[in-house]
Coordinates of C-alpha atoms in Angstrom, one line a residue:
Chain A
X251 CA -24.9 -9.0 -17.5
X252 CA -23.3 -7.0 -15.2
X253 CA -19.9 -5.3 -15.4
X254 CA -17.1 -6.2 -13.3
X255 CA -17.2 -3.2 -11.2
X256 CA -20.6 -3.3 -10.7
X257 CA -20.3 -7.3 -9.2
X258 CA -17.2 -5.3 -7.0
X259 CA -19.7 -2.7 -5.6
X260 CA -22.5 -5.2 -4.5
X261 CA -20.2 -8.2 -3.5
X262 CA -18.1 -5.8 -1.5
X263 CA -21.1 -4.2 -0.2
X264 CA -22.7 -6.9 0.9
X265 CA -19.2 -8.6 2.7
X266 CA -19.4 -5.2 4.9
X267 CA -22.8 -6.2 6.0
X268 CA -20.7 -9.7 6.9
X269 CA -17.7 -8.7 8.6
X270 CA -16.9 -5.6 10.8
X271 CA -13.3 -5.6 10.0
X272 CA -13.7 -4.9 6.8
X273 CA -13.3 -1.1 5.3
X274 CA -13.6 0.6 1.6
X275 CA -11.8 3.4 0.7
X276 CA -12.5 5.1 -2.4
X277 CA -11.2 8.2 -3.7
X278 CA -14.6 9.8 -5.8
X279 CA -14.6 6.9 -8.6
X280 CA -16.9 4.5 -7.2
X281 CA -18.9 6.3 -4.4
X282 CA -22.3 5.5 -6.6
X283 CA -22.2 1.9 -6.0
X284 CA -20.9 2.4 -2.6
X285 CA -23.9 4.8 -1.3
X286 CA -26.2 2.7 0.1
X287 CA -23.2 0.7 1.9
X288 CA -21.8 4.3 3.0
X289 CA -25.3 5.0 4.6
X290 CA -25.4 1.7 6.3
X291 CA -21.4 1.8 7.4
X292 CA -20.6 5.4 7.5
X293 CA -17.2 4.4 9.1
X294 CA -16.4 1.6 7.4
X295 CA -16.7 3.3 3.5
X296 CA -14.6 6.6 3.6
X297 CA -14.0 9.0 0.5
X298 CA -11.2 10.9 0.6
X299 CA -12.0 12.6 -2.2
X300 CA -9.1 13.2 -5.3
X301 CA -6.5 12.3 -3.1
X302 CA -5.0 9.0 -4.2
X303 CA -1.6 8.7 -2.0
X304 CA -4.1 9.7 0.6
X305 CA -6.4 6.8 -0.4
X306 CA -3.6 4.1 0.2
X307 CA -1.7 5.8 3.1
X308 CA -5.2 5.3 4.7
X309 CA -5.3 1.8 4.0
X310 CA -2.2 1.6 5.6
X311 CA -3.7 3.3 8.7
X312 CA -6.7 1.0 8.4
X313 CA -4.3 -2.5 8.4
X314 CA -2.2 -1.2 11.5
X315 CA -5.7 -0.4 13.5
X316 CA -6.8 -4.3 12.7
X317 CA -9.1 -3.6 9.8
X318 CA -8.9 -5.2 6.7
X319 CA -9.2 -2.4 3.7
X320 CA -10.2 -2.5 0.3
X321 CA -8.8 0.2 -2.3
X322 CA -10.5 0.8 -5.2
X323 CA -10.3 3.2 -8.2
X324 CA -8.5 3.0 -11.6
X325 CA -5.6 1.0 -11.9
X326 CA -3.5 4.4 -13.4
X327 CA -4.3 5.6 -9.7
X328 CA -4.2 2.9 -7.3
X329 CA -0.9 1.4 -8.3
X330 CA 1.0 4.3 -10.9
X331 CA 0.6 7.3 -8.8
X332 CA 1.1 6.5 -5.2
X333 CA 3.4 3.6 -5.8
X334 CA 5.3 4.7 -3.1
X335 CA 2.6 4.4 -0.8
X336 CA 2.1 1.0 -2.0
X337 CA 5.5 -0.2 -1.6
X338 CA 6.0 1.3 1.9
X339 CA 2.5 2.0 3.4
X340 CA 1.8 -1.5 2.8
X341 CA 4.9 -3.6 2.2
X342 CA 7.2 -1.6 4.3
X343 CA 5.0 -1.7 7.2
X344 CA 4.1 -5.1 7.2
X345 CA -0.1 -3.7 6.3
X346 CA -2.1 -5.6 4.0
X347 CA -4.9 -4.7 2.1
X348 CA -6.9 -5.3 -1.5
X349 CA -6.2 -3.0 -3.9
X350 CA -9.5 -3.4 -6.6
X351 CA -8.6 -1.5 -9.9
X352 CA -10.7 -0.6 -13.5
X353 CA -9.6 0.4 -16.9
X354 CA -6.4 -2.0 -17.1
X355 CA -4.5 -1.3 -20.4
X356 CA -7.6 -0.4 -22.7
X357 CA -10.6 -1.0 -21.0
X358 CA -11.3 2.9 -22.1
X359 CA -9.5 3.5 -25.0
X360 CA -12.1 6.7 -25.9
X361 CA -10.2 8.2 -22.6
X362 CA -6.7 7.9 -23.9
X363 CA -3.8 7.0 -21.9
X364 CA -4.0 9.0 -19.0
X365 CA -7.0 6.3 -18.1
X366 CA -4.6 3.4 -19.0
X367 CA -2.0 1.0 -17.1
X368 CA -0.4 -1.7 -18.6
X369 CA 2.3 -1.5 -16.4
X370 CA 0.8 -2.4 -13.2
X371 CA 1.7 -5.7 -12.8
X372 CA 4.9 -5.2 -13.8
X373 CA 5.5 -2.9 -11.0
X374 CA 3.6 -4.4 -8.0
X375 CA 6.3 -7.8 -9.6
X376 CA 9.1 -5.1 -8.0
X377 CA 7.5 -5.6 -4.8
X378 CA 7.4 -8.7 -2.3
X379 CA 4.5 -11.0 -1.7
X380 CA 1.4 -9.6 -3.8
X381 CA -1.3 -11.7 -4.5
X382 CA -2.5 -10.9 -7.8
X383 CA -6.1 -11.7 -9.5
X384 CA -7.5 -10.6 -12.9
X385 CA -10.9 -12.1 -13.4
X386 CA -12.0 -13.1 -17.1
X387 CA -16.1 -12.9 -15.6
X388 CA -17.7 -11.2 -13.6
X389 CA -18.9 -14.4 -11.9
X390 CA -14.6 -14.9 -11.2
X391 CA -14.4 -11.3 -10.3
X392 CA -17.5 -12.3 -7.6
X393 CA -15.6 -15.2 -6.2
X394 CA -11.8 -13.9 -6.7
X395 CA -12.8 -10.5 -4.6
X396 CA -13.7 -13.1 -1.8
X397 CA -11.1 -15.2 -2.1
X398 CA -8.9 -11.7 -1.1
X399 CA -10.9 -10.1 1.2
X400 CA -10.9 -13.8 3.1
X401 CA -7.4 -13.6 2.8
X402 CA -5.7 -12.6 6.3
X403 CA -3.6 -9.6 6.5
X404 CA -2.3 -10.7 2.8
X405 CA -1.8 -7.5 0.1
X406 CA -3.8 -8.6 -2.5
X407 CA -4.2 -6.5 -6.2
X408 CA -7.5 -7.6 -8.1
X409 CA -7.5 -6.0 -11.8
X410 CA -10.8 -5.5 -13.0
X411 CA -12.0 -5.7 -16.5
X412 CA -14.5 -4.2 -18.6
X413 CA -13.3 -7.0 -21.0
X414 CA -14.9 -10.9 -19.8
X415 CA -15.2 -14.0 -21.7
X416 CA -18.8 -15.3 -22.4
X417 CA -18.8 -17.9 -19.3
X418 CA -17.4 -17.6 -16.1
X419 CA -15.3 -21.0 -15.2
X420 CA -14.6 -22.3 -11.6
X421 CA -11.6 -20.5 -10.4
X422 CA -10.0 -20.9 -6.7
X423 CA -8.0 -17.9 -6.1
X424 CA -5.0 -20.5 -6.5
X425 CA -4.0 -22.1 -9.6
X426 CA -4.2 -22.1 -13.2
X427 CA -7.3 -24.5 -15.1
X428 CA -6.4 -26.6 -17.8
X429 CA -9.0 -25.9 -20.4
X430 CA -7.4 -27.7 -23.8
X431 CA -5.3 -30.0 -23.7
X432 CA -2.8 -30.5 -26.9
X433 CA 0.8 -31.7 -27.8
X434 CA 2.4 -28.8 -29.9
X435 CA 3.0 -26.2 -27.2
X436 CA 1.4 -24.4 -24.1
X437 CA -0.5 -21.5 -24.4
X438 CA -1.7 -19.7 -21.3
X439 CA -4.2 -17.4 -21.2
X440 CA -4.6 -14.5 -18.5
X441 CA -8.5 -13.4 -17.5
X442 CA -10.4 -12.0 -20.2
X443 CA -8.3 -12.9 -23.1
X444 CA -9.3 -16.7 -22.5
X445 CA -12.3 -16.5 -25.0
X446 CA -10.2 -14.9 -27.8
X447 CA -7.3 -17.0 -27.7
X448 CA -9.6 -19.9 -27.5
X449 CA -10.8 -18.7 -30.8
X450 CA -7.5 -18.3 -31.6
X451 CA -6.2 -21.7 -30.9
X452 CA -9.5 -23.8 -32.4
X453 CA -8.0 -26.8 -34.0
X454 CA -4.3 -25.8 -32.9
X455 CA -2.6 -29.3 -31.1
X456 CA -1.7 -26.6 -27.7
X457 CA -2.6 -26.8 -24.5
X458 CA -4.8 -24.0 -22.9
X459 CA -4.3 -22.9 -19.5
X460 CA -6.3 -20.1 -18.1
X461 CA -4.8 -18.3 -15.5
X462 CA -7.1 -16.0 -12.7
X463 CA -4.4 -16.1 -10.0
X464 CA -1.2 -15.1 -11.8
X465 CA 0.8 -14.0 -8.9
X466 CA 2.1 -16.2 -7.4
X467 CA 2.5 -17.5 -10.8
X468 CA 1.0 -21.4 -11.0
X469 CA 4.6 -23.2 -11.7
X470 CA 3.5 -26.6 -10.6
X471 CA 0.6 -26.4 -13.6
X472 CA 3.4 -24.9 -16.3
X473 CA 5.3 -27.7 -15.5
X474 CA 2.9 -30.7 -15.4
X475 CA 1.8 -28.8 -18.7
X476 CA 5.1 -29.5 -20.2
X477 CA 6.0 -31.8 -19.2
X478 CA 9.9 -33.2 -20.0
X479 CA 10.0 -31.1 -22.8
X480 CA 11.2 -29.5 -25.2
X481 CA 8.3 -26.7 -24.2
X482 CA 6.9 -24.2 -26.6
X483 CA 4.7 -21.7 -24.1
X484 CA 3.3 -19.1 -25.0
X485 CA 1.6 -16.2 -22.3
X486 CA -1.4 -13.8 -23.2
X487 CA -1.7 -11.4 -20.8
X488 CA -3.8 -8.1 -21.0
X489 CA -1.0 -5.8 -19.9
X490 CA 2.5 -5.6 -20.8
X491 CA 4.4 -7.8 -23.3
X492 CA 6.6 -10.5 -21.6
X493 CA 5.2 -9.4 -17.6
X494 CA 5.2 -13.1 -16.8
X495 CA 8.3 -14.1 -19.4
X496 CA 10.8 -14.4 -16.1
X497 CA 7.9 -16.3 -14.4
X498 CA 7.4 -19.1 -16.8
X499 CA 11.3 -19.3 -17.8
X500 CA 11.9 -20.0 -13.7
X501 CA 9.4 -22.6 -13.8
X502 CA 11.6 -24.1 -16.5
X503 CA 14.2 -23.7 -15.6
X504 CA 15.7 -27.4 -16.4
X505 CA 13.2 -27.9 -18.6
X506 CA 14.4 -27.9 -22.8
X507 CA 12.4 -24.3 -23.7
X508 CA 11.3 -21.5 -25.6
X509 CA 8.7 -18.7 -24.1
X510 CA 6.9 -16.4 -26.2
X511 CA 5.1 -13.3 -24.2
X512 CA 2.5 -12.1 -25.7
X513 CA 0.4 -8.5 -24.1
X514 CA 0.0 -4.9 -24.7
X515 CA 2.8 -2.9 -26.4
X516 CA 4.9 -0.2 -24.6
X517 CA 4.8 1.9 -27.1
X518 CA 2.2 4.4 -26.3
X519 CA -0.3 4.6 -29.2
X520 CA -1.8 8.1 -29.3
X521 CA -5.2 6.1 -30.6
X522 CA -8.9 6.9 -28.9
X523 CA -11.3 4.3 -30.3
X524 CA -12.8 0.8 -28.9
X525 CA -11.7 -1.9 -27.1
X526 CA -11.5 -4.3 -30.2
X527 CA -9.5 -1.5 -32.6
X528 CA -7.0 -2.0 -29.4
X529 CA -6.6 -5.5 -28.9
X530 CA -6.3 -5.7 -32.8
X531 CA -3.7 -2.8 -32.7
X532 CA -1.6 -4.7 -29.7
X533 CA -2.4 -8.1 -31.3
X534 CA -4.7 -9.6 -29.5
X535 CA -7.3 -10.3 -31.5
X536 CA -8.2 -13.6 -32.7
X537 CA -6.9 -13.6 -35.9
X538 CA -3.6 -12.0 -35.0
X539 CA -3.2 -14.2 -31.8
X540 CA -3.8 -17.0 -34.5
X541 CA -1.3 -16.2 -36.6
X542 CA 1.4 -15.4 -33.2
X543 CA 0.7 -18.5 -31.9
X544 CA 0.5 -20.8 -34.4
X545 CA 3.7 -19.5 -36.0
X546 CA 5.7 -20.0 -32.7
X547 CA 4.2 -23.4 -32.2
X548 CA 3.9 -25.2 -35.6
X549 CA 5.8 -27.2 -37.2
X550 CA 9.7 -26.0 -38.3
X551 CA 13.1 -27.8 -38.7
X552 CA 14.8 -29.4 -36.0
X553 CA 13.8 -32.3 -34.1
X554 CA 10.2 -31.5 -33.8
X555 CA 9.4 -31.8 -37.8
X556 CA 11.3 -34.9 -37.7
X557 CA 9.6 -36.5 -35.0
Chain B
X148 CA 21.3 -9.5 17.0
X149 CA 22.3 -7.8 20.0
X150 CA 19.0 -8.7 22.3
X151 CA 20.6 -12.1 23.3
X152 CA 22.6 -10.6 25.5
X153 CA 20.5 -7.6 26.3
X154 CA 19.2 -6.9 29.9
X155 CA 16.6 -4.8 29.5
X156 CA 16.9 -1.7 31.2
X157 CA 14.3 -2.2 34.5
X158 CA 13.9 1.6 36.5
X159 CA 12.7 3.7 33.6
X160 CA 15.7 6.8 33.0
X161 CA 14.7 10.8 33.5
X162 CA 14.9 13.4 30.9
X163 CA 18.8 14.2 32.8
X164 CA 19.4 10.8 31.5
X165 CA 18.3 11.2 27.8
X166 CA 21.4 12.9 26.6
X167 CA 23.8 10.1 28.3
X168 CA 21.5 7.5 25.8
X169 CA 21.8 9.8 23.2
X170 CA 25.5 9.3 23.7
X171 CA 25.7 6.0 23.6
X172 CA 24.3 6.0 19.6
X173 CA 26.5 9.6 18.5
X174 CA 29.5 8.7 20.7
X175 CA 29.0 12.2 21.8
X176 CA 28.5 12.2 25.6
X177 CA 27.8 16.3 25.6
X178 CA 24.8 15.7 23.7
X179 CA 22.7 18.6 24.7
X180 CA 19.0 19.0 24.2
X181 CA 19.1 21.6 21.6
X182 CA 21.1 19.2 19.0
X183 CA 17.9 17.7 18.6
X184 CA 14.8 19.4 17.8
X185 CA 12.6 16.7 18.9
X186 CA 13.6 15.7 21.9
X187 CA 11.6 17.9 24.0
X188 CA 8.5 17.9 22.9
X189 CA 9.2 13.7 22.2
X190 CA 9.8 13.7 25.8
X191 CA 6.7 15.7 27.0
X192 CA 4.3 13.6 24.9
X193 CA 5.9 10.1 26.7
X194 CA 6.3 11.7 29.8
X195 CA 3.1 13.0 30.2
X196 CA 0.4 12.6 27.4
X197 CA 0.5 9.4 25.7
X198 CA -1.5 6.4 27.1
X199 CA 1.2 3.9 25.9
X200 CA 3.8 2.0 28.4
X201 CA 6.1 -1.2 27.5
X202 CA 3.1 -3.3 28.6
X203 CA 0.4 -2.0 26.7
X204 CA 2.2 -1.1 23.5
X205 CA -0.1 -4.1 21.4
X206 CA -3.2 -3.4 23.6
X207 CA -6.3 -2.1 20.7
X208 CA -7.2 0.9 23.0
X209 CA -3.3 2.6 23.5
X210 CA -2.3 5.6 22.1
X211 CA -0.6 6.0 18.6
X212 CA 2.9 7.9 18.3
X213 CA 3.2 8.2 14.6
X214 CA 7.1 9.1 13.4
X215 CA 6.6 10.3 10.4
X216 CA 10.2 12.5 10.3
X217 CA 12.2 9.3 10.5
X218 CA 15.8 11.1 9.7
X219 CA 17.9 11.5 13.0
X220 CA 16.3 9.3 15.3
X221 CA 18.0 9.2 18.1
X222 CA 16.3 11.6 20.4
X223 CA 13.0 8.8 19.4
X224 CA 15.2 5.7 20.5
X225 CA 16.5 8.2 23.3
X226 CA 13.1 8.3 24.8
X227 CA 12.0 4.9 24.2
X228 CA 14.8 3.1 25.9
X229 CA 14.1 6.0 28.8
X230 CA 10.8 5.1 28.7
X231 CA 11.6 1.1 28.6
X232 CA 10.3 0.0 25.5
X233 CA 13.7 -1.0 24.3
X234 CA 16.8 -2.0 25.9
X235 CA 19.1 0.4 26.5
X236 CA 22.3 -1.6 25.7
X237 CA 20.4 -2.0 22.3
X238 CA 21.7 1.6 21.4
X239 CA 25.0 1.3 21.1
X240 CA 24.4 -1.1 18.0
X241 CA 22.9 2.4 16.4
X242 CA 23.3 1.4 12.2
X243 CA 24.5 -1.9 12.6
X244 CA 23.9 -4.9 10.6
X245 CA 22.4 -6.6 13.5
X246 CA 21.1 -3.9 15.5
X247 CA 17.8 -3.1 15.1
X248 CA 17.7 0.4 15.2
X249 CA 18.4 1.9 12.1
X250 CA 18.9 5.5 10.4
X251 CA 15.5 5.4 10.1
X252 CA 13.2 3.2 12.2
X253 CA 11.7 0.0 11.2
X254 CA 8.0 -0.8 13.2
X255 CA 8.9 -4.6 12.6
X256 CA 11.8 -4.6 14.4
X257 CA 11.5 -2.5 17.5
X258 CA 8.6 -2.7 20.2
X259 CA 6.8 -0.2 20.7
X260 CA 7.2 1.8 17.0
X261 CA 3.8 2.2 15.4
X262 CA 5.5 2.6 12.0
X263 CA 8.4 2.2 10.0
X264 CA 9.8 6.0 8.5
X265 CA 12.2 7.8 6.4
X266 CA 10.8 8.8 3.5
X267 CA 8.7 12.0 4.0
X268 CA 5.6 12.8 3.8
X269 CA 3.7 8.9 4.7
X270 CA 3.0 9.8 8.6
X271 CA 0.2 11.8 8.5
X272 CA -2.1 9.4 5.8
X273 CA -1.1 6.5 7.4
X274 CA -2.2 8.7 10.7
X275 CA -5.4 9.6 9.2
X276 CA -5.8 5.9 8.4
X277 CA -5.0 4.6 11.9
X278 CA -7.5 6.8 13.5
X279 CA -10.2 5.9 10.9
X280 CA -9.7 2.3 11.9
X281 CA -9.7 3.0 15.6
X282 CA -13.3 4.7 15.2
X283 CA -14.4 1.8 12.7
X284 CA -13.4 -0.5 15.5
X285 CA -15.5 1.4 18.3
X286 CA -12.4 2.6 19.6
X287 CA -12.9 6.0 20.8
X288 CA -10.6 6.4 23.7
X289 CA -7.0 6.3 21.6
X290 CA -5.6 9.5 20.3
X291 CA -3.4 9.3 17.3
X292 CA -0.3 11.3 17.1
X293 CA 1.9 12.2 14.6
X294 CA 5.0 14.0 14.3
X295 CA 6.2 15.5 11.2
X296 CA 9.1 18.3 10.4
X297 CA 8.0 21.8 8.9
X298 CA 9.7 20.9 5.6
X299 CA 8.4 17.8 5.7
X300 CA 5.0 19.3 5.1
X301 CA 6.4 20.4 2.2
X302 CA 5.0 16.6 0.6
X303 CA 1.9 16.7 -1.4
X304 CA 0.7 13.4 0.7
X305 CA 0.5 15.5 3.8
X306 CA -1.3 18.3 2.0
X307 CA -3.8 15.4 1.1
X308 CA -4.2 14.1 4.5
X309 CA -4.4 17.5 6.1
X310 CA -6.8 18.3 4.0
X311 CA -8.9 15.6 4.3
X312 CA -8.6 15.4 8.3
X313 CA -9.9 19.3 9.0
X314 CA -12.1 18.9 6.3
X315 CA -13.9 15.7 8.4
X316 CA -12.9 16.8 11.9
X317 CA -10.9 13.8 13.0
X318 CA -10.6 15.1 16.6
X319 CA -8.7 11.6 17.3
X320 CA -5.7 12.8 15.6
X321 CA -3.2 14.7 16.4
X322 CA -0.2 16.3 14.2
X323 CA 2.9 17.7 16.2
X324 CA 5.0 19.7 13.5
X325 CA 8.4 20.2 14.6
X326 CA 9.2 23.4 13.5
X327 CA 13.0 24.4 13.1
X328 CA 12.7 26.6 9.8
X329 CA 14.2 24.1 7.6
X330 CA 11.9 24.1 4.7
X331 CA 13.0 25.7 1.6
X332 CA 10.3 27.4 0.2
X333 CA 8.0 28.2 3.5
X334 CA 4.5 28.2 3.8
X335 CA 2.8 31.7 3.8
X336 CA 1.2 33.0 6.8
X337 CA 2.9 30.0 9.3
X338 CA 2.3 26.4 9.2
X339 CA -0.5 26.9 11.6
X340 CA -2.0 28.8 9.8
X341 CA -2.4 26.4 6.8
X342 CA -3.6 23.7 9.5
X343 CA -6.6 26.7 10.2
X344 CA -7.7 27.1 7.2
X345 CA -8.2 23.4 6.7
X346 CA -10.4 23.7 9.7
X347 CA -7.7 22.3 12.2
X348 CA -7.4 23.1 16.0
X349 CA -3.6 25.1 16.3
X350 CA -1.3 26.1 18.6
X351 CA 2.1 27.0 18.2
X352 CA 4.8 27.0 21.4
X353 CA 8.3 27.0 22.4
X354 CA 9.6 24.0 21.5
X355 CA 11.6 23.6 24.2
X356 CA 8.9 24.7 26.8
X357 CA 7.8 22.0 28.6
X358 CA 4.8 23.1 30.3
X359 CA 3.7 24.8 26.9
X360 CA 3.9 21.7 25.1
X361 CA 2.1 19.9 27.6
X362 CA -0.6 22.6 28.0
X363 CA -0.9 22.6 23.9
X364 CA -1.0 18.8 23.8
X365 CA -3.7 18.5 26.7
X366 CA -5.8 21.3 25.5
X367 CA -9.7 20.3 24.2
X368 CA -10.4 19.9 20.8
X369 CA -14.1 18.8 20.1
X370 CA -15.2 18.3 16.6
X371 CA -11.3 18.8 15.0
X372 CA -8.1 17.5 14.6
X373 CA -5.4 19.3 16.1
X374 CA -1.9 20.8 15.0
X375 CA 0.4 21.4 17.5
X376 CA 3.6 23.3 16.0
X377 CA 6.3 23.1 17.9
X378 CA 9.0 25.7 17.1
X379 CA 12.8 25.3 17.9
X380 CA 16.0 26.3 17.1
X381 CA 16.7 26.7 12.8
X382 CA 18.1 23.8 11.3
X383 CA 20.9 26.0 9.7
X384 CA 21.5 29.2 11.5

């Protein structure tokens, strides 16, 4: 199967055959995928080179000329680094555009830190009206990517994984999919977690809902996932601890709860390795996710054991 | 907001008149020319360069005026309001809650202002951008302008876009540095001659010349972007 990124390149290359508004901007990570679209569109696939404020002060540039631009390199670059540029090339200026990122919180944990952001939904939540995907499949990724392209003059983040669950499901850009259904709590699962914390939850009484579209953050599905309450939920996310915590607790607000935000620590680990050796040393392995969830959820003293 | 009771000003105002608007933001009547160092090349390009009037400031093919060195707008809104693109009874309002022209401009609430400025060094990408989406578009008749200060340059962002533009010959766009000595640590050689070596089309005037300006904005560029540095009085002497 074919990586994330790679589904970016040829979707995205192909959507430039579609529509003439449509632009790429890359700053060198990328360009190979992009080189037969580049010969095809010289104008419409630019490279600035290593020059990432440059790379969304452009897309800027693009919006207010009436294209539609799409921003791609790793996340530690597109939304760390020029933040700035995001928040006022974009926001400030009323430009919208699709910012496409790789590498996430561990997607490259051989590569160290430098290559990692678990903060960057956390920081575009600081900002006004960002639409945010992060695909669990490729197949998503494929149909997400349209989805935001397709989407007007909105500002749009999609957060590409090298991380996907074994099937792709049938996500709408919207809302969140109700994939188990149980009585003991709410567990929602954020892109290419889903698989593990299925795993996780296997013969758990929780519902599972899988979220692709997490900003803006699916309240009416929390809530009809709740119910009246009292609500145990619990959030997997692949960045940050907690990023959604504020999310879910508005969404519940008068309903009886308790929120448990599961994600990446912010501690910095200092660790090279694989994938799995991180999502085990943030927790979010099966068996640790398991044990997390199941302890939050189960049974305990109060009115729950009674009833 | 004050445009409810606005009459839009209707015989476009002279460059005598521009220090009588300034006034009406400052308070200061006496405004002269040489309290602000962009007035005169600001007027020059909308007197006589830019392909932009009230009417056609949302057509696709009009000129782009970029102001990238938001801080001390006035000679901007000076010449806009000369020029008609705002109301001239708007200026008064300068800073107010519910005027629309603030310290630094806002391209969502005033006609006419390609982008909304203040924090350095976001012009000249968003320039570089804006002429990249003109060509994408088949646009080939706009020009692109953008006007930065000489410390303002100081911003790794420009160093990126200026880069990047001589390096690709963007001969749409157009960067007008206001030079008044202000930066700290200055360039070595001149600011043009940083633009050069990027592979830029330079000049470098009296900012307060008009027929030099105009001569250095008009002059034929094929095949590279152009840098026009405009020197005026120091910021501090």
């Amino acid at each position: 199967m074919d990586t994330m990124r790679e589904r970016f390149a040829s979707v995205t290359s192909r959507l430039l055959d579609e529509d003439p508004r449509l632009a790429v901007v890359l700053a060198e990570i990328g360009t190979d995928g992009f080189a037969e679209a580049a010969r095809r569109h010289p104008d419409r696939v630019i490279n600035v080179g290593i020059r990432e404020q440059l790379l969304v002060g452009v897309g800027g540039g693009l919006a207010l000329a009436g294209m539609r631009p799409v921003l791609h390199t790793f996340a530690s670059f597109l939304v760390e680094r020029p933040f700035e540029q995001v928040k006022l090339d974009l926001g400030h200026q009323d430009a919208g555009a699709v910012l496409v990122s790789a590498y996430g919180s561990y997607d490259w944990p051989a590569g160290g830190y430098t290559h990692m952001a678990p903060g960057d939904i956390a920081l575009l939540d600081t900002l006004d009206g960002w639409t945010v995907h992060v695909p669990g499949h490729p197949d998503e990724a494929a149909t997400l990517l349209r989805h935001a392209v397709a989407a007007g003059d909105d500002k749009v983040y999609v957060r590409l994984s090298q991380q996907a669950n074994a099937a792709g499901r049938p996500v709408d850009g919207a809302g969140f999919l109700t994939v188990r259904e149980g009585r003991a709590g709410v567990v929602v699962a954020v892109g290419p977690l889903l698989d593990d914390v299925l795993a996780a939850t296997e013969g758990l009484d929780v519902t599972v809902l899988y979220a692709t579209t997490v900003r803006p953050f699916d309240t009416a599905a929390l809530r009809a996932a709740v119910g009246p309450g009292p609500a145990d939920v619990v959030l997997v996310e692949p960045y940050l601890a907690g990023t959604s915590t504020a999310y879910a607790n508005d969404a519940l607000a008068d309903v009886p709860h308790r929120v448990l935000g599961l994600g990446t620590a912010r501690g910095e680990l200092r660790r090279y390795g694989t994938v799995p050796e991180h999502l085990r040393a943030h927790g979010l392995d099966p068996a640790s996710l398991r044990e997390r969830i199941a302890a939050f959820t189960g049974p305990r003293d109060g009115a729950r054991a009674a009833a | 907001m004050t445009t409810s009771t606005a009459v839009r000003q209707r015989t476009p105002a002279g460059y005598d008149d521009l220090p009588r608007l300034m006034g009406l933001m400052t308070g200061d009547e006496k405004h002269g020319p040489a309290a602000t160092s962009t007035l005169d090349a600001l007027w020059v390009l909308y007197d006589r360069v830019l392909r932009v009037t009230p009417g056609t400031a949302e057509a696709p093919d009009r000129d782009r005026f970029l102001l990238s060195k938001g801080h001390g707008p006035m000679a901007y809104y000076a010449v806009l309001a000369a020029k008609g693109f705002l109301p001239a009874d708007w200026l008064p309002g300068f800073g107010a809650y519910d005027s629309p022209l603030g310290h630094h401009p806002d391209r969502t609430l005033l006609p006419g202002v390609e982008i909304g400025s203040g924090s350095l060094g976001h012009g000249l990408p968003l320039a570089v951008g804006t002429a990249l989406g003109l060509r994408a578009r088949g646009l080939s008749e706009p020009r692109v302008w953008v006007l930065v200060g000489d410390a303002e340059l100081d911003e790794g962002s420009n160093h990126e876009a200026l880069a990047y533009a001589g390096a690709t010959g963007l001969d749409s766009l157009h960067t007008l540095v206001i030079d008044n000595a202000s930066a700290s640590h200055a360039l070595p050689g001149g600011i043009a001659a940083r633009f050069e070596a990027a592979g830029w089309s330079t000049a470098t005037v009296d900012g307060r010349d008009h027929e030099a300006l105009y001569a250095a904005f008009t002059a034929p560029h094929p095949g590279r972007a152009r840098a026009v540095v405009a020197r005026v009085e120091p910021a501090y002497a």
